[in-house]
Short mmCIF file of C-alpha atoms and ligand atoms in Angstrom, two decimals:
data_model
loop_
_atom_site.label_atom_id
_atom_site.label_comp_id
_atom_site.label_asym_id
_atom_site.label_seq_id
_atom_site.Cartn_x
_atom_site.Cartn_y
_atom_site.Cartn_z
CA MET M 1 -13.78 45.01 -25.19
CA THR M 2 -11.25 46.36 -22.73
CA LEU M 3 -12.29 48.65 -19.90
CA TYR M 4 -9.17 50.82 -20.09
CA LYS M 5 -7.58 52.01 -23.33
CA ASN M 6 -4.59 53.78 -21.77
CA ILE M 7 -3.12 52.67 -18.48
CA VAL M 8 -0.32 54.74 -16.95
CA ILE M 9 1.64 53.33 -14.03
CA LEU M 10 3.96 55.36 -11.81
CA THR M 11 6.42 53.37 -9.72
CA GLY M 12 8.80 54.31 -6.89
CA ALA M 13 11.36 52.69 -4.64
CA GLY M 14 8.73 50.57 -2.84
CA ILE M 15 8.34 48.28 -5.87
CA SER M 16 12.02 47.31 -5.66
CA ALA M 17 12.17 47.02 -1.85
CA GLU M 18 11.44 43.29 -1.79
CA SER M 19 14.17 42.72 -4.38
CA GLY M 20 16.56 43.99 -1.71
CA LEU M 21 17.06 47.65 -2.66
CA ASP M 22 16.63 50.34 -0.02
CA THR M 23 13.85 52.89 -0.34
CA PHE M 24 14.61 56.55 0.39
CA ARG M 25 12.30 57.71 3.17
CA ASP M 26 11.32 54.58 5.10
CA LYS M 27 13.03 53.83 8.41
CA GLY M 28 16.64 52.98 7.55
CA GLY M 29 16.13 54.37 4.03
CA ILE M 30 18.85 55.94 1.88
CA TRP M 31 18.14 59.54 2.93
CA GLU M 32 18.33 58.53 6.58
CA LYS M 33 21.84 57.13 6.07
CA TYR M 34 23.12 59.88 3.77
CA ASP M 35 22.50 63.60 3.35
CA LEU M 36 20.96 64.10 -0.06
CA MET M 37 22.47 67.61 -0.27
CA ASP M 38 25.94 65.97 -0.28
CA LEU M 39 25.08 63.49 -3.01
CA ALA M 40 22.11 64.28 -5.19
CA THR M 41 22.50 67.84 -6.42
CA PRO M 42 24.60 69.33 -9.24
CA GLU M 43 26.33 71.51 -6.60
CA ALA M 44 27.32 68.43 -4.59
CA PHE M 45 28.86 66.86 -7.70
CA ALA M 46 30.79 70.06 -8.51
CA ARG M 47 32.04 70.21 -4.90
CA ASN M 48 33.02 66.58 -4.43
CA PRO M 49 32.72 64.39 -7.54
CA GLU M 50 34.60 61.47 -5.93
CA LEU M 51 32.04 61.21 -3.13
CA VAL M 52 29.09 61.35 -5.53
CA HIS M 53 30.67 58.75 -7.84
CA GLU M 54 31.32 56.48 -4.87
CA PHE M 55 27.67 56.69 -3.74
CA TYR M 56 26.34 55.79 -7.18
CA ASN M 57 29.04 53.12 -7.71
CA ILE M 58 27.80 51.37 -4.57
CA ARG M 59 24.21 51.57 -5.76
CA ARG M 60 25.13 50.36 -9.27
CA ALA M 61 26.91 47.36 -7.73
CA GLU M 62 23.88 46.62 -5.50
CA VAL M 63 21.50 46.56 -8.46
CA LYS M 64 23.70 43.94 -10.16
CA LYS M 65 23.17 41.61 -7.20
CA VAL M 66 19.37 41.69 -7.14
CA ASP M 67 16.59 40.42 -9.36
CA PRO M 68 13.15 41.70 -10.38
CA ASN M 69 10.34 40.56 -8.09
CA ALA M 70 6.75 39.44 -8.63
CA ALA M 71 5.51 43.05 -8.84
CA HIS M 72 7.91 43.95 -11.68
CA TYR M 73 6.95 40.76 -13.53
CA ALA M 74 3.22 41.45 -13.04
CA LEU M 75 3.57 44.86 -14.75
CA ALA M 76 5.44 43.29 -17.67
CA ARG M 77 2.67 40.69 -17.94
CA LEU M 78 0.04 43.44 -17.95
CA GLU M 79 1.83 45.19 -20.82
CA GLU M 80 1.97 41.92 -22.75
CA LYS M 81 -1.63 40.79 -22.14
CA HIS M 82 -3.67 44.00 -21.92
CA GLN M 83 -5.72 44.88 -24.99
CA GLY M 84 -4.99 48.62 -24.59
CA ASN M 85 -1.80 50.61 -23.99
CA VAL M 86 0.26 50.25 -20.84
CA ALA M 87 3.05 52.70 -20.01
CA VAL M 88 5.28 52.54 -16.95
CA ILE M 89 6.86 55.74 -15.66
CA THR M 90 9.43 54.92 -13.02
CA GLN M 91 11.21 57.18 -10.55
CA ASN M 92 13.60 54.29 -9.96
CA VAL M 93 17.10 54.35 -11.35
CA ASP M 94 17.50 50.56 -11.13
CA SER M 95 16.97 48.33 -14.16
CA LEU M 96 14.47 45.88 -12.65
CA HIS M 97 11.45 46.84 -14.78
CA GLU M 98 13.28 46.26 -18.06
CA ARG M 99 14.85 43.06 -16.75
CA ALA M 100 11.34 41.81 -15.91
CA GLY M 101 10.22 42.57 -19.48
CA SER M 102 8.56 46.01 -19.39
CA ARG M 103 9.19 47.71 -22.73
CA ASN M 104 7.03 50.83 -22.72
CA LEU M 105 9.06 52.36 -19.92
CA MET M 106 10.25 55.84 -19.01
CA HIS M 107 13.00 56.38 -16.44
CA MET M 108 12.08 59.91 -15.36
CA HIS M 109 14.90 60.16 -12.79
CA GLY M 110 17.55 58.57 -15.00
CA GLU M 111 19.38 55.25 -14.92
CA LEU M 112 22.25 53.92 -12.83
CA ASN M 113 23.44 51.89 -15.80
CA LYS M 114 24.23 54.96 -17.87
CA ALA M 115 26.84 57.72 -17.74
CA ARG M 116 26.52 61.04 -19.53
CA CYS M 117 29.40 63.04 -20.92
CA MET M 118 29.24 66.69 -19.93
CA THR M 119 31.51 67.56 -22.89
CA CYS M 120 29.84 65.83 -25.83
CA GLY M 121 26.46 65.03 -24.23
CA HIS M 122 26.61 61.36 -25.25
CA VAL M 123 24.83 58.91 -22.96
CA ASN M 124 26.86 55.70 -22.58
CA ILE M 125 25.86 52.36 -21.09
CA TRP M 126 27.94 52.07 -17.90
CA LEU M 127 27.85 48.86 -15.89
CA ASP M 128 30.94 49.19 -13.71
CA ASP M 129 32.42 51.84 -11.44
CA LEU M 130 32.45 55.38 -12.78
CA LEU M 131 35.49 57.40 -11.75
CA ARG M 132 36.55 60.99 -12.07
CA THR M 133 39.22 59.82 -14.52
CA SER M 134 36.89 57.63 -16.65
CA ILE M 135 37.08 58.29 -20.39
CA CYS M 136 34.01 58.98 -22.52
CA PRO M 137 33.85 56.26 -25.22
CA SER M 138 32.27 58.79 -27.54
CA CYS M 139 34.64 61.80 -27.41
CA ASN M 140 37.64 60.18 -25.66
CA LYS M 141 37.88 63.00 -23.11
CA SER M 142 38.41 62.12 -19.47
CA GLY M 143 37.00 63.72 -16.35
CA ASN M 144 33.64 64.76 -17.70
CA LEU M 145 31.37 61.78 -17.18
CA ARG M 146 28.55 62.00 -14.64
CA PRO M 147 25.90 59.52 -13.54
CA HIS M 148 22.87 59.74 -15.85
CA ILE M 149 20.72 60.58 -12.84
CA VAL M 150 18.32 63.49 -12.35
CA TRP M 151 19.48 65.36 -9.27
CA PHE M 152 17.46 67.73 -7.13
CA GLY M 153 17.12 71.02 -8.96
CA GLU M 154 17.28 69.33 -12.41
CA ILE M 155 14.42 68.69 -14.79
CA PRO M 156 13.24 65.05 -15.00
CA PHE M 157 13.47 63.22 -18.30
CA HIS M 158 10.53 62.48 -20.67
CA ILE M 159 8.29 65.18 -19.19
CA GLU M 160 6.61 66.00 -22.50
CA GLU M 161 5.79 62.38 -23.25
CA ILE M 162 4.64 61.86 -19.67
CA ASN M 163 2.22 64.78 -19.93
CA ASP M 164 0.86 63.37 -23.21
CA ARG M 165 0.38 59.97 -21.58
CA LEU M 166 -1.33 61.45 -18.51
CA SER M 167 -3.72 63.52 -20.60
CA ALA M 168 -4.80 60.40 -22.51
CA CYS M 169 -4.93 57.93 -19.63
CA ASP M 170 -8.13 56.45 -18.25
CA LEU M 171 -6.46 54.47 -15.46
CA PHE M 172 -3.57 55.80 -13.37
CA ILE M 173 -1.86 53.42 -10.92
CA SER M 174 0.74 54.57 -8.40
CA ILE M 175 2.93 51.86 -6.86
CA GLY M 176 5.49 52.04 -4.04
CA THR M 177 6.03 55.77 -3.89
CA SER M 178 5.69 58.14 -0.93
CA GLY M 179 4.33 60.88 -3.20
CA SER M 180 6.72 63.42 -1.77
CA VAL M 181 8.85 64.37 -4.78
CA TYR M 182 7.49 66.58 -7.56
CA PRO M 183 6.67 66.53 -10.40
CA ALA M 184 5.88 62.79 -9.98
CA ALA M 185 3.80 63.50 -6.87
CA GLY M 186 1.53 65.69 -8.99
CA PHE M 187 0.76 63.07 -11.65
CA VAL M 188 -2.23 61.67 -9.76
CA GLN M 189 -3.91 65.08 -9.70
CA ALA M 190 -3.21 65.59 -13.41
CA ALA M 191 -4.60 62.15 -14.28
CA GLN M 192 -7.68 62.79 -12.16
CA ASN M 193 -8.24 66.17 -13.86
CA PHE M 194 -8.18 64.36 -17.20
CA GLY M 195 -10.87 61.99 -15.92
CA ALA M 196 -8.79 58.89 -15.13
CA GLU M 197 -9.58 56.43 -12.39
CA THR M 198 -6.76 56.59 -9.83
CA VAL M 199 -5.41 53.62 -7.87
CA GLU M 200 -2.78 53.51 -5.14
CA LEU M 201 -0.88 50.27 -4.38
CA ASN M 202 1.49 50.90 -1.49
CA LEU M 203 2.62 49.59 1.87
CA GLU M 204 0.90 52.52 3.58
CA PRO M 205 -1.06 55.62 2.56
CA SER M 206 1.17 58.02 0.62
CA ASP M 207 1.20 61.81 1.01
CA GLY M 208 -1.38 62.14 -1.78
CA THR M 209 -3.57 59.27 -0.68
CA ASN M 210 -6.78 61.35 -0.72
CA LEU M 211 -6.45 61.80 -4.48
CA PHE M 212 -6.84 58.09 -5.19
CA SER M 213 -10.29 56.63 -5.74
CA ILE M 214 -9.10 53.09 -4.95
CA ALA M 215 -6.28 52.02 -2.61
CA HIS M 216 -4.80 48.65 -1.65
CA TYR M 217 -2.19 48.55 1.09
CA GLY M 218 0.34 45.77 1.46
CA LYS M 219 3.56 44.41 0.03
CA ALA M 220 4.08 45.13 -3.65
CA THR M 221 4.88 41.47 -4.41
CA GLU M 222 1.41 40.54 -3.16
CA ILE M 223 -0.92 43.42 -4.05
CA VAL M 224 0.49 44.23 -7.50
CA PRO M 225 0.12 40.70 -8.99
CA GLU M 226 -3.39 40.47 -7.44
CA TYR M 227 -4.51 43.80 -8.88
CA VAL M 228 -2.94 43.07 -12.28
CA ALA M 229 -4.79 39.74 -12.38
CA THR M 230 -8.13 41.57 -11.93
CA LEU M 231 -7.26 43.93 -14.80
CA ILE M 232 -6.30 41.06 -17.12
CA ARG M 233 -9.54 39.21 -16.23
CA GLN M 234 -11.55 42.29 -17.27
CA ASP M 235 -10.02 42.27 -20.79
P1 OAD R 1 10.31 56.75 -0.96
O1 OAD R 1 11.37 56.07 -0.16
O2 OAD R 1 10.05 58.20 -0.68
O3 OAD R 1 8.92 55.98 -0.76
C1 OAD R 1 8.82 54.57 -0.87
C2 OAD R 1 7.39 54.16 -0.64
O4 OAD R 1 7.31 52.78 -0.85
C3 OAD R 1 6.85 54.45 0.76
O5 OAD R 1 5.56 55.05 0.70
C4 OAD R 1 6.76 53.05 1.40
O6 OAD R 1 5.67 52.92 2.29
C5 OAD R 1 6.55 52.18 0.18
N1 OAD R 1 7.03 50.80 0.35
C6 OAD R 1 8.12 50.36 1.03
N2 OAD R 1 8.24 49.03 0.94
C7 OAD R 1 7.22 48.61 0.15
C8 OAD R 1 6.79 47.32 -0.33
N3 OAD R 1 7.46 46.20 -0.04
N4 OAD R 1 5.68 47.27 -1.11
C9 OAD R 1 4.99 48.39 -1.42
N5 OAD R 1 5.35 49.62 -1.00
C10 OAD R 1 6.45 49.73 -0.24
O7 OAD R 1 10.67 56.48 -2.50
P2 OAD R 1 10.11 57.25 -3.79
O8 OAD R 1 8.71 57.71 -3.60
O9 OAD R 1 10.42 56.39 -4.95
O10 OAD R 1 14.80 60.72 -6.42
O11 OAD R 1 11.07 58.51 -3.83
C11 OAD R 1 10.96 59.42 -4.89
C12 OAD R 1 12.31 60.00 -5.25
O12 OAD R 1 12.94 60.53 -4.08
C13 OAD R 1 13.30 58.99 -5.76
O13 OAD R 1 13.17 58.71 -7.13
C14 OAD R 1 14.62 59.66 -5.48
C15 OAD R 1 14.34 60.14 -4.10
O14 OAD R 1 15.08 61.21 -3.64
C16 OAD R 1 16.03 61.06 -6.85
O15 OAD R 1 17.04 60.53 -6.44
C17 OAD R 1 16.04 62.15 -7.87
#
């Protein structure tokens, strides 16, 4: 008899750090090198689409060069072995969770590997550079594709399903996120209000660290497989 029927896991940039992708707010992180107001808002894209495309083209190319790490694989293993439900909500726009084998996965901040047409609304798989002149494979119009990324000021994807998952969860695990961007930063409080146990696995205490009943600090590739192994043993 499993201890937890519904496990919800929130991940952030810290889970992909040891694969070689930069986090946002650590020393040397992405928002230290770039100004997010120039790159990650709808206004920035309207002002200078070439610059925004270039930023995401670089990041798309980086993701191609890296592989999932032991933490991504541990979460896929948990989904496979656990007797109850396991859902992963990721703030990450890389594809490392799915490449490791996670299937019940929500990309709440979008995906680098997709482009959305602002004319027809179609979301296309996009693995190479996206340019201002790129043509939408769905409506054949050029100039209207944008990265399928949630920018600041936009509403994250899957919010309704996420709320349903949080209201039903009995274990909430937050991994590799600073807890500084809402609504994701508020998920721990919601899960706690619904009676879930809350666990933080991070390099250091996050902004919301007081809301977690259990915390393990260290590298994701070490603490995530260890914690997952304890959950699988309890099944
Ligand atoms: P942050 O860069 O804000 O936080 C990364 C967290 O991961 C920090 O708390 C680090 O201590 C931790 N960390 C770093 N290396 C780690 C490791 N090897 N193992 C475990 N933890 C590690 O990234 P997010 O919280 O994901 O949004 O940022 C949230 C959102 O802000 C992103 O999705 C992005 C960004 O602006 C958009 O672009 C819309």
